[in-house]
Coordinates of N, CA and C in Angstrom, one line a residue:
T1409 N 31.4 -31.0 12.2 CA 32.7 -30.7 12.8 C 33.7 -30.5 11.7
M1410 N 34.6 -29.5 12.0 CA 35.6 -29.2 11.0 C 36.9 -29.9 11.4
Q1411 N 37.5 -30.6 10.4 CA 38.7 -31.3 10.6 C 39.8 -30.8 9.7
F1412 N 41.0 -30.6 10.3 CA 42.2 -30.2 9.5 C 43.3 -31.2 9.6
M1413 N 44.1 -31.3 8.6 CA 45.2 -32.2 8.7 C 46.4 -31.5 8.0
S1414 N 47.6 -31.7 8.5 CA 48.8 -31.2 7.9 C 49.8 -32.4 7.7
I1415 N 50.5 -32.4 6.7 CA 51.5 -33.4 6.4 C 52.8 -32.7 6.1
L1416 N 53.9 -33.1 6.8 CA 55.2 -32.5 6.6 C 56.0 -33.6 5.9
V1417 N 56.5 -33.3 4.8 CA 57.3 -34.3 4.0 C 58.7 -33.8 3.8
K1418 N 59.7 -34.7 4.1 CA 61.1 -34.4 3.8 C 61.6 -35.3 2.7
N1419 N 62.2 -34.7 1.7 CA 62.8 -35.5 0.6 C 64.2 -35.8 1.0
T1420 N 64.4 -37.1 1.4 CA 65.8 -37.5 1.8 C 66.6 -38.1 0.7
G1421 N 66.0 -38.2 -0.5 CA 66.7 -38.7 -1.7 C 67.5 -37.7 -2.4
G1422 N 68.1 -38.1 -3.5 CA 69.0 -37.2 -4.3 C 68.3 -36.5 -5.4
S1423 N 67.0 -36.8 -5.7 CA 66.3 -36.2 -6.8 C 65.0 -35.6 -6.3
P1424 N 64.4 -34.7 -7.0 CA 63.1 -34.1 -6.6 C 62.1 -35.2 -6.6
I1425 N 61.1 -35.1 -5.6 CA 60.0 -36.0 -5.5 C 58.7 -35.2 -5.5
T1426 N 57.6 -35.9 -5.9 CA 56.3 -35.3 -5.9 C 55.4 -36.2 -5.2
L1427 N 54.7 -35.7 -4.2 CA 53.7 -36.5 -3.4 C 52.5 -36.8 -4.3
V1428 N 52.0 -38.0 -4.3 CA 50.9 -38.4 -5.1 C 49.7 -38.7 -4.2
L1429 N 48.6 -38.1 -4.4 CA 47.4 -38.2 -3.6 C 46.3 -39.0 -4.3
T1430 N 45.6 -39.9 -3.6 CA 44.5 -40.6 -4.1 C 43.3 -39.7 -4.3
T1431 N 42.7 -39.6 -5.4 CA 41.5 -38.8 -5.7 C 40.4 -39.6 -6.2
G1432 N 39.2 -39.1 -6.2 CA 38.1 -39.7 -6.9 C 37.2 -40.6 -6.1
S1433 N 37.5 -40.8 -4.8 CA 36.6 -41.7 -4.0 C 36.4 -41.1 -2.7
A1434 N 35.4 -41.5 -2.0 CA 35.0 -41.0 -0.6 C 36.2 -41.2 0.3
G1435 N 36.6 -40.1 1.1 CA 37.7 -40.2 2.0 C 39.0 -39.8 1.3
A1436 N 39.0 -39.7 0.0 CA 40.2 -39.3 -0.7 C 40.5 -37.8 -0.7
F1437 N 41.3 -37.4 -1.6 CA 41.7 -36.0 -1.6 C 41.1 -35.3 -2.9
V1438 N 41.0 -34.0 -2.8 CA 40.5 -33.2 -4.0 C 41.3 -32.0 -4.1
Y1439 N 41.8 -31.6 -5.3 CA 42.5 -30.3 -5.5 C 41.5 -29.2 -5.6
T1440 N 41.8 -28.0 -5.3 CA 41.0 -26.9 -5.4 C 41.4 -26.0 -6.6
T1441 N 40.6 -25.0 -6.9 CA 41.0 -24.1 -8.0 C 42.3 -23.3 -7.7
D1442 N 42.5 -23.1 -6.4 CA 43.6 -22.3 -5.9 C 44.9 -23.1 -6.0
I1443 N 44.8 -24.4 -5.7 CA 46.0 -25.3 -5.7 C 45.6 -26.5 -6.5
A1444 N 46.0 -26.5 -7.7 CA 45.5 -27.5 -8.7 C 46.4 -28.8 -8.8
S1445 N 47.6 -28.7 -8.2 CA 48.4 -29.9 -8.2 C 49.6 -29.8 -7.2
M1446 N 50.2 -30.9 -7.0 CA 51.4 -30.9 -6.2 C 52.6 -30.4 -7.0
T1447 N 53.6 -29.9 -6.3 CA 54.8 -29.5 -6.9 C 56.0 -30.4 -6.4
A1448 N 57.0 -30.5 -7.1 CA 58.2 -31.3 -6.7 C 58.9 -30.7 -5.5
I1449 N 59.3 -31.6 -4.6 CA 60.1 -31.2 -3.4 C 61.6 -31.4 -3.8
P1450 N 62.4 -30.4 -3.8 CA 63.8 -30.6 -4.1 C 64.5 -31.5 -3.1
A1451 N 65.6 -32.2 -3.5 CA 66.3 -33.1 -2.6 C 66.8 -32.3 -1.4
G1452 N 66.6 -33.0 -0.2 CA 67.0 -32.4 1.1 C 66.1 -31.3 1.6
H1453 N 65.0 -31.1 1.0 CA 64.1 -30.0 1.4 C 62.8 -30.6 2.0
Y1454 N 62.1 -29.7 2.7 CA 60.8 -30.1 3.3 C 59.7 -29.4 2.6
A1455 N 58.5 -29.9 2.7 CA 57.2 -29.3 2.2 C 56.2 -29.5 3.2
L1456 N 55.3 -28.5 3.5 CA 54.2 -28.7 4.4 C 52.9 -28.5 3.7
Y1457 N 52.0 -29.5 3.8 CA 50.7 -29.5 3.1 C 49.6 -29.4 4.1
G1458 N 48.5 -28.6 3.7 CA 47.4 -28.5 4.6 C 46.1 -29.0 3.9
F1459 N 45.3 -29.6 4.7 CA 44.0 -30.2 4.1 C 42.9 -29.9 5.1
K1460 N 41.7 -29.7 4.5 CA 40.5 -29.5 5.3 C 39.4 -30.5 4.8
Y1461 N 38.8 -31.2 5.8 CA 37.8 -32.2 5.4 C 36.5 -31.5 5.0
N1462 N 35.9 -31.9 3.9 CA 34.6 -31.4 3.5 C 33.5 -32.5 3.7
D1463 N 32.6 -32.3 4.7 CA 31.6 -33.3 5.0 C 30.6 -33.5 3.8
V1464 N 30.4 -32.5 3.0 CA 29.4 -32.6 1.9 C 30.0 -33.5 0.8
T1465 N 31.2 -33.4 0.5 CA 31.8 -34.2 -0.6 C 32.6 -35.4 -0.1
N1466 N 32.7 -35.5 1.2 CA 33.5 -36.6 1.8 C 34.9 -36.7 1.3
R1467 N 35.6 -35.5 1.1 CA 36.9 -35.5 0.6 C 37.8 -34.6 1.4
W1468 N 39.1 -34.8 1.4 CA 40.1 -33.9 2.0 C 40.5 -32.9 0.9
M1469 N 40.1 -31.6 1.2 CA 40.5 -30.5 0.2 C 41.9 -30.1 0.5
F1470 N 42.7 -30.0 -0.6 CA 44.1 -29.5 -0.5 C 44.0 -28.0 -0.5
V1471 N 44.3 -27.4 0.7 CA 44.1 -25.9 0.8 C 45.3 -25.1 1.1
A1472 N 46.5 -25.8 1.3 CA 47.7 -25.0 1.6 C 48.9 -25.8 1.3
R1473 N 50.0 -25.1 0.9 CA 51.3 -25.7 0.8 C 52.4 -24.7 1.0
T1474 N 53.5 -25.1 1.5 CA 54.6 -24.2 1.6 C 55.9 -25.0 1.5
A1475 N 56.9 -24.4 0.9 CA 58.2 -25.0 0.9 C 59.0 -24.5 2.1
I1476 N 59.7 -25.4 2.8 CA 60.3 -25.0 4.1 C 61.8 -24.9 3.9
G1477 N 62.4 -25.5 2.9 CA 63.8 -25.4 2.7 C 64.5 -26.7 3.3
T1478 N 65.7 -26.6 3.7 CA 66.4 -27.7 4.2 C 66.2 -28.0 5.7
G1479 N 65.7 -27.0 6.4 CA 65.4 -27.2 7.8 C 66.7 -27.1 8.7
T1480 N 67.8 -26.5 8.1 CA 69.0 -26.4 8.8 C 69.2 -25.0 9.3
S1481 N 68.4 -24.1 9.0 CA 68.6 -22.7 9.5 C 67.5 -22.3 10.4

């Protein structure tokens, strides 16, 4: 079965933040060659991340990200 997960993050602080993912163990996350790392989310902005579960490696693959802005428009 194919599983997908999305995470919407809002930075409510005054400084940029970067989401940190656990890697290296079963059930954890893995970066792909297309998306090799997380980027900082500016203060007051949102970011949407997408993941697909890989049954062979037992990891959540980081497959998509997008900056959404402040969500006010």
